[in-house]
XYZ file of C-alpha atoms in Angstrom:
363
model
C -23.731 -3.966 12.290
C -24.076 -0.479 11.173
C -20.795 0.444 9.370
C -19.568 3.813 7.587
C -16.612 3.559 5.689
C -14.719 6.923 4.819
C -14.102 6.235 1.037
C -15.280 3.246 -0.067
C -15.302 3.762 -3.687
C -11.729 2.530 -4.925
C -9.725 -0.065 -4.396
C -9.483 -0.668 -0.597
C -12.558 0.454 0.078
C -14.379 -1.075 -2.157
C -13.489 -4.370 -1.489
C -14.378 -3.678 2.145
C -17.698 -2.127 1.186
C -18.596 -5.504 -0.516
C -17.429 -7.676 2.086
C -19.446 -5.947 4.554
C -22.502 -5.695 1.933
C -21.958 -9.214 1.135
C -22.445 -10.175 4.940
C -25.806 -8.121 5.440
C -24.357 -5.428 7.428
C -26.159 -1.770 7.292
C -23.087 -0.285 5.427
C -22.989 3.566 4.565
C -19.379 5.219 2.468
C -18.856 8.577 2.966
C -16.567 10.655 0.127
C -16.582 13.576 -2.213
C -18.752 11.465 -4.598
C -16.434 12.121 -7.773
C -15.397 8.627 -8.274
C -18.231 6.525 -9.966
C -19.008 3.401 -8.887
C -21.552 0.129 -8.941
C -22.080 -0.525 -5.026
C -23.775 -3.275 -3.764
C -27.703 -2.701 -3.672
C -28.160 -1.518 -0.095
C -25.333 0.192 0.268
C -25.846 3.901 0.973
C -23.492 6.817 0.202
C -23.183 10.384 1.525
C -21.136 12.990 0.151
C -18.992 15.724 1.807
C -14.829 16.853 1.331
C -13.491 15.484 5.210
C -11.453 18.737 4.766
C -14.523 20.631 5.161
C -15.375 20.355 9.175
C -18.865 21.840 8.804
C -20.031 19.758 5.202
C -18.540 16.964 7.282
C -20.489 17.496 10.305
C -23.664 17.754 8.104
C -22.680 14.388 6.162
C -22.243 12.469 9.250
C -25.562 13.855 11.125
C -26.046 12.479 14.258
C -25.669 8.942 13.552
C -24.309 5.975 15.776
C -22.038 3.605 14.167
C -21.108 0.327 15.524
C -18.082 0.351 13.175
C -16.488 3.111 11.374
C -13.654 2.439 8.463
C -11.406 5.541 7.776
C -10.264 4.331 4.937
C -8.866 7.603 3.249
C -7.586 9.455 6.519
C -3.913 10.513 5.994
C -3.100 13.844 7.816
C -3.552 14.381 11.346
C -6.848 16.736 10.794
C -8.738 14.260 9.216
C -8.455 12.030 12.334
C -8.768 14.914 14.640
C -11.925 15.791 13.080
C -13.633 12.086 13.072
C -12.595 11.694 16.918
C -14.112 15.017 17.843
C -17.687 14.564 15.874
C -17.713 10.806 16.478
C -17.261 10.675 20.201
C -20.286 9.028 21.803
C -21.285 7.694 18.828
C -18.683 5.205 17.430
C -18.207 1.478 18.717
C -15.184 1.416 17.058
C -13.101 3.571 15.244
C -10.588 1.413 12.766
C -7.988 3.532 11.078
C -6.088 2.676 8.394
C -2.224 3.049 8.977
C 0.899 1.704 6.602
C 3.871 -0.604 7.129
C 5.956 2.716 5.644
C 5.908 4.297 9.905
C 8.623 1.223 10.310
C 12.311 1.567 11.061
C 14.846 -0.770 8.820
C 15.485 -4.146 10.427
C 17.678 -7.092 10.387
C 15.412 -9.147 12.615
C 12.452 -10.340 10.501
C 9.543 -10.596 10.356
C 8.942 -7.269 11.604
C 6.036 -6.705 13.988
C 3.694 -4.186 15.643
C 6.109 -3.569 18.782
C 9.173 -3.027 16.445
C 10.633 0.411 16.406
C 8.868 3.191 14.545
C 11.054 5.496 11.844
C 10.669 8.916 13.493
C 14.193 9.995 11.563
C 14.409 12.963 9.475
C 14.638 10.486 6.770
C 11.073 9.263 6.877
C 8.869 11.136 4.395
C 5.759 12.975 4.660
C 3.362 10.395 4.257
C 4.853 8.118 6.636
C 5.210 10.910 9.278
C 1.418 11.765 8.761
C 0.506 8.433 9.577
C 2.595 8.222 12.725
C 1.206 11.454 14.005
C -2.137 10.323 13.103
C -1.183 6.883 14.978
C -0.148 9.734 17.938
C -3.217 11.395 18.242
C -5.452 8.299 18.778
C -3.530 6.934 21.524
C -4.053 9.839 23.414
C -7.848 10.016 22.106
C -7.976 6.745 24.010
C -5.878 7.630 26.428
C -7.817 10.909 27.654
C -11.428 10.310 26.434
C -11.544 6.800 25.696
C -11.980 6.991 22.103
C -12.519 3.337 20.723
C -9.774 2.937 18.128
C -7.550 0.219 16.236
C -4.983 1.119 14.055
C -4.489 -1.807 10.777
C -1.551 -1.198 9.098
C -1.592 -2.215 5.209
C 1.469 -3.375 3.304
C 1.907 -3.331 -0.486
C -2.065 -4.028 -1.151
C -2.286 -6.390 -3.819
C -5.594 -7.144 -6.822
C -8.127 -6.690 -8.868
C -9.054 -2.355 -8.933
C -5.819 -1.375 -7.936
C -5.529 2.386 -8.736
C -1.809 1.745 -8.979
C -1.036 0.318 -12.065
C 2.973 0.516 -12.041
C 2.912 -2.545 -9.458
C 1.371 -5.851 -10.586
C -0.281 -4.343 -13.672
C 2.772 -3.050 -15.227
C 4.303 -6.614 -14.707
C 1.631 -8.238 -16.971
C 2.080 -5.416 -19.804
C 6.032 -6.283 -19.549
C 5.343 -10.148 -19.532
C 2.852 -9.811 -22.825
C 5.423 -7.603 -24.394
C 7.994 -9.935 -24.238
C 10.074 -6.774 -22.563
C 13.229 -7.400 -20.674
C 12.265 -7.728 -16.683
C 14.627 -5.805 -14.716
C 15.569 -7.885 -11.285
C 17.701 -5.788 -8.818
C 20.788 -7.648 -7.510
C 20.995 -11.690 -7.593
C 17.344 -11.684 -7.160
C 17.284 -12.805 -4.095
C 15.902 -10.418 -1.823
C 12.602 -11.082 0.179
C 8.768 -9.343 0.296
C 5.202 -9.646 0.525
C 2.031 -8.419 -0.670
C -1.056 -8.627 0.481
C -4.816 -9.624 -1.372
C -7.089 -6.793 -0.917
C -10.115 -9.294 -0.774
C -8.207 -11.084 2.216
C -7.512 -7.352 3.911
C -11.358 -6.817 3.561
C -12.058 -9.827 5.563
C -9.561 -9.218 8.026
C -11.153 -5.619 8.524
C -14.538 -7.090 9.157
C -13.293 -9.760 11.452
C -11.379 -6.993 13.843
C -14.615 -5.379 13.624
C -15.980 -4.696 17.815
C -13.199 -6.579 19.367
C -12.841 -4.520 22.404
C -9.312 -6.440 22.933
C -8.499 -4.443 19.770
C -8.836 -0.533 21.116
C -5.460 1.070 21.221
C -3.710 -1.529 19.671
C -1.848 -1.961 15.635
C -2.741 -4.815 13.322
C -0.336 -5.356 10.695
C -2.057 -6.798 7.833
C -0.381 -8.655 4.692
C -0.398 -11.881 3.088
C 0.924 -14.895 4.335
C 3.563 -15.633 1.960
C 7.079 -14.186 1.056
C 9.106 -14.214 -2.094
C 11.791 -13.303 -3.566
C 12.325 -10.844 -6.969
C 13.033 -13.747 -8.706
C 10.049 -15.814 -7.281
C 7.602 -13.025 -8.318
C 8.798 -12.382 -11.246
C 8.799 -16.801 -12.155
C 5.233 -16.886 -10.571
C 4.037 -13.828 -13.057
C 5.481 -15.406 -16.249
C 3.835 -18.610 -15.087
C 0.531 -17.137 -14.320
C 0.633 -15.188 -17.731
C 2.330 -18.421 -19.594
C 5.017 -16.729 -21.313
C 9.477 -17.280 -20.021
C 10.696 -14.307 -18.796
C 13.098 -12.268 -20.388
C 15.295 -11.262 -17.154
C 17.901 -9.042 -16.942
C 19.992 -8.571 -13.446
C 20.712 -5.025 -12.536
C 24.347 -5.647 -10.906
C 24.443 -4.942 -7.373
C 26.755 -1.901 -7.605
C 24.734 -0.334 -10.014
C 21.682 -0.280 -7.785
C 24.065 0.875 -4.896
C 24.979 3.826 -7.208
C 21.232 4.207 -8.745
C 20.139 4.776 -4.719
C 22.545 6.766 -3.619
C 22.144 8.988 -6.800
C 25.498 8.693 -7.768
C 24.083 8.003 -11.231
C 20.767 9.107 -12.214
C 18.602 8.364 -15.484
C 17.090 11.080 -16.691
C 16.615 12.970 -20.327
C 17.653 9.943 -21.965
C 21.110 10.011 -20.396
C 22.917 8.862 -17.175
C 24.488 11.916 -15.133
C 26.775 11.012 -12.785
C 26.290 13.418 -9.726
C 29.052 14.807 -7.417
C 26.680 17.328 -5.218
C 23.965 15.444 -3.923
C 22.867 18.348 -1.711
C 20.715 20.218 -3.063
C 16.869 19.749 -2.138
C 16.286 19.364 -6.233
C 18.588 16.498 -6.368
C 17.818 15.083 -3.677
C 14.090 14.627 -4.349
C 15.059 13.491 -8.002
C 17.434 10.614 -6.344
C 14.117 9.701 -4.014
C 11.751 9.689 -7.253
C 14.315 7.636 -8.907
C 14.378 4.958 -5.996
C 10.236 4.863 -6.291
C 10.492 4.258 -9.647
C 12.919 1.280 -8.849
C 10.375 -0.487 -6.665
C 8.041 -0.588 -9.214
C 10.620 -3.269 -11.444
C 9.749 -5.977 -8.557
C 7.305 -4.996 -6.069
C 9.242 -3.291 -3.133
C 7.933 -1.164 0.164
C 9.592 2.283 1.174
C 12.818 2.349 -0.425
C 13.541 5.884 1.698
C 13.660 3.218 4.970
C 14.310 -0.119 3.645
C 17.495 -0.513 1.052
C 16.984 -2.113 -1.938
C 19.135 -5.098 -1.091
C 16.945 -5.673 2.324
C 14.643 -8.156 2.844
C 11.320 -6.690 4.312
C 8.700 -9.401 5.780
C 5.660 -8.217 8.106
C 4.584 -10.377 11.343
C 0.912 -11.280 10.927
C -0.190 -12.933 14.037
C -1.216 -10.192 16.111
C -4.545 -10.234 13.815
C -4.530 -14.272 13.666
C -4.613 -14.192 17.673
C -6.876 -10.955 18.235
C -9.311 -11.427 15.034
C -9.020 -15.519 14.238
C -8.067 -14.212 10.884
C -5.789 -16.040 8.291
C -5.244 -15.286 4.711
C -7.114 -17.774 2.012
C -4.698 -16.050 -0.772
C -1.362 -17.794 -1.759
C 0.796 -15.354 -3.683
C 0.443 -17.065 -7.259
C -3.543 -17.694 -6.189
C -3.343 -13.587 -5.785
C -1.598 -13.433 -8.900
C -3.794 -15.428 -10.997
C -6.936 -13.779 -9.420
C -5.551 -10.684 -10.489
C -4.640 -11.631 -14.076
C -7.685 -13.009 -14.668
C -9.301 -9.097 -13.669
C -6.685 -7.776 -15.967
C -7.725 -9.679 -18.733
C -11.496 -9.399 -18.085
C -11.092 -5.681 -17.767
C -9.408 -5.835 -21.370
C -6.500 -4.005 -20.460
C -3.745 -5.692 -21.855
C -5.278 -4.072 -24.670
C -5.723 -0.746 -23.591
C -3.337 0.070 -20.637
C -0.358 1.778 -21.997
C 2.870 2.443 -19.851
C 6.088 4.911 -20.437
C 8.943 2.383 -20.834
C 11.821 4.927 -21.746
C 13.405 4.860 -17.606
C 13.378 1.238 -18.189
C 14.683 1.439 -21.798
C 17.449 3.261 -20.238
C 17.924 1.208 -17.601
C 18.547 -1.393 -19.633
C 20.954 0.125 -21.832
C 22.998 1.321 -18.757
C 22.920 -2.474 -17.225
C 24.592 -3.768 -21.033
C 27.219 -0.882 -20.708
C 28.221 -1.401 -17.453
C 31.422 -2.181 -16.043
C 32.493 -1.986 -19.724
């Protein structure tokens, strides 16, 4: 096949320009060609900002792709733009969507035909990717425009460009630092191998069945925060220091009731203002990162949130090979080849407080 994938130089993309490299396919990437990178030999790389219509139009020529990958597309425009200058010439058109467009829900696992989170609380990202999700239904809809929507979850491995998820767990592992479990530890999630998402992405490739349709695409396997956190310190070989955050203290920390910041908790009776309110959101990211968790604007930190895979298994015959501690340990083993448990340094002072607040509490 002849494949361009929009990116293709970090993380996501470049483990689907390898898989597609690996499998002899003509593969092109097309970016702004600041982010260097080893590619395959074959592989073949164009530079333009997708911003710029007319540098984009020159980048893209007039080529015919079986397969194109729009990798980096996140605002409406970009899509726009890609349907307008590849219609004619594209097989299919795969864009890549997120499991953030979903509503909350009690009925799990949650799949493709489960309500979308169009609510005022949804944030921009989310509501980018929905209207992007919009436009190419009606691009199918009105001109036939080939397109599959795959919707990515918590991407998990080796080049991830964010370190606060699985690579800040090794650092706090090797520094025998105290590991930070919201509630009894029992709430459920799931992460995905980027290596397995590549394959799934080349298997969906040309399946006409596919066209207007979304692919959710994760791993296989659920855990809990305390089964991540157990399958880390085994893969690392070290017993984990845990300490619980109590269940009312996380309801407090998300409502923004308390907040860490300057070294202090503040205890917050106006919640209001748009200031506070974005530094109660920031703080609820930052609680994700302690155990890997998806969205906390939708999903509450006490909710278990579990994807539906088996709209790709039926349409692409595609399964995981990835176990979570075979992701883990593929991962750890990057980590250490990549030498940075030696160089990879992380703020710990919002956990430092944290922790602090958790041995004061309730006293």
């Amino acid at each position: 096949m002849k494949c361009l994938v929009m990116g293709g130089t970090q993380f996501n993309g470049l483990a689907l320009t390898r898989e597609l490299a690996k499998h002899g396919h003509d593969t092109t990437i097309l970016n702004r060609g600041k982010t260097p990178v080893d590619l395959p030999l074959g592989v073949k790389r164009r530079f333009a900002d997708r911003t710029d219509a007319a540098a984009l139009a020159s980048a893209l020529g007039r080529d015919e792709w079986d397969v194109v990958y729009d990798v980096n597309a996140y605002r409406p425009d970009d899509v726009k733009r890609m349907a307008e200058l590849l219609r004619g010439r594209v097989g299919h058109y795969v864009f890549v969507s997120s499991t953030v467009i979903y509503a909350a829900s009690d009925r799990l696992p949650i799949a493709e035909d489960f309500p979308i989170d169009r609510s005022p609380q949804q944030n921009e990202y989310g509501r980018w990717k929905i209207e992007c999700e919009d436009l190419l239904v009606r691009e199918l809809r009105e001109r036939g425009f080939p397109a599959s929507t795959v919707a990515l979850s918590m991407v998990f491995g080796p080049n991830n460009i964010l370190p606060d998820r699985e690579q800040r767990m090794f650092a706090r592992l090797l520094q025998g630092r105290p590991i930070l479990i919201p509630g009894d530890g029992s709430t459920l999630a799931q992460i995905g191998h980027v290596e397995d998402q590549a394959r799934a992405f080349l298997r969906l490739a040309g399946k006409s069945a596919s066209f207007g349709r979304r692919y959710n695409l994760t791993g296989a396997d659920y855990f809990s925060a305390d089964g991540y956190v157990d399958t880390f310190a085994a893969v690392v070989g070290v017993k984990p220091n845990k300490t619980y955050v109590p269940a009312a203290l996380m309801d407090d920390l998300y409502a923004g009731r308390a907040l860490l910041r300057a070294g202090r908790s503040d205890v917050k009776v106006d919640i209001r203002s748009t200031e506070l309110t974005n530094q109660i959101m920031n703080q609820r990211f930052q609680l994700t990162m302690l155990v890997q968790r998806i969205a906390p604007h939708i999903h509450h930190w006490n909710k278990s949130v579990v994807y539906g895979i088996e709209r790709l298994r039926e349409d692409a015959d595609w399964r995981p090979e990835f176990t979570f501690p075979a992701a883990v340990e593929h991962t750890y083993a990057w980590f250490r080849q990549q030498r940075l448990h030696e160089t990879l340094a992380f703020d710990w002072s919002w956990e430092d407080q944290l922790v602090e607040m958790v041995r004061g509490y309730g006293k």
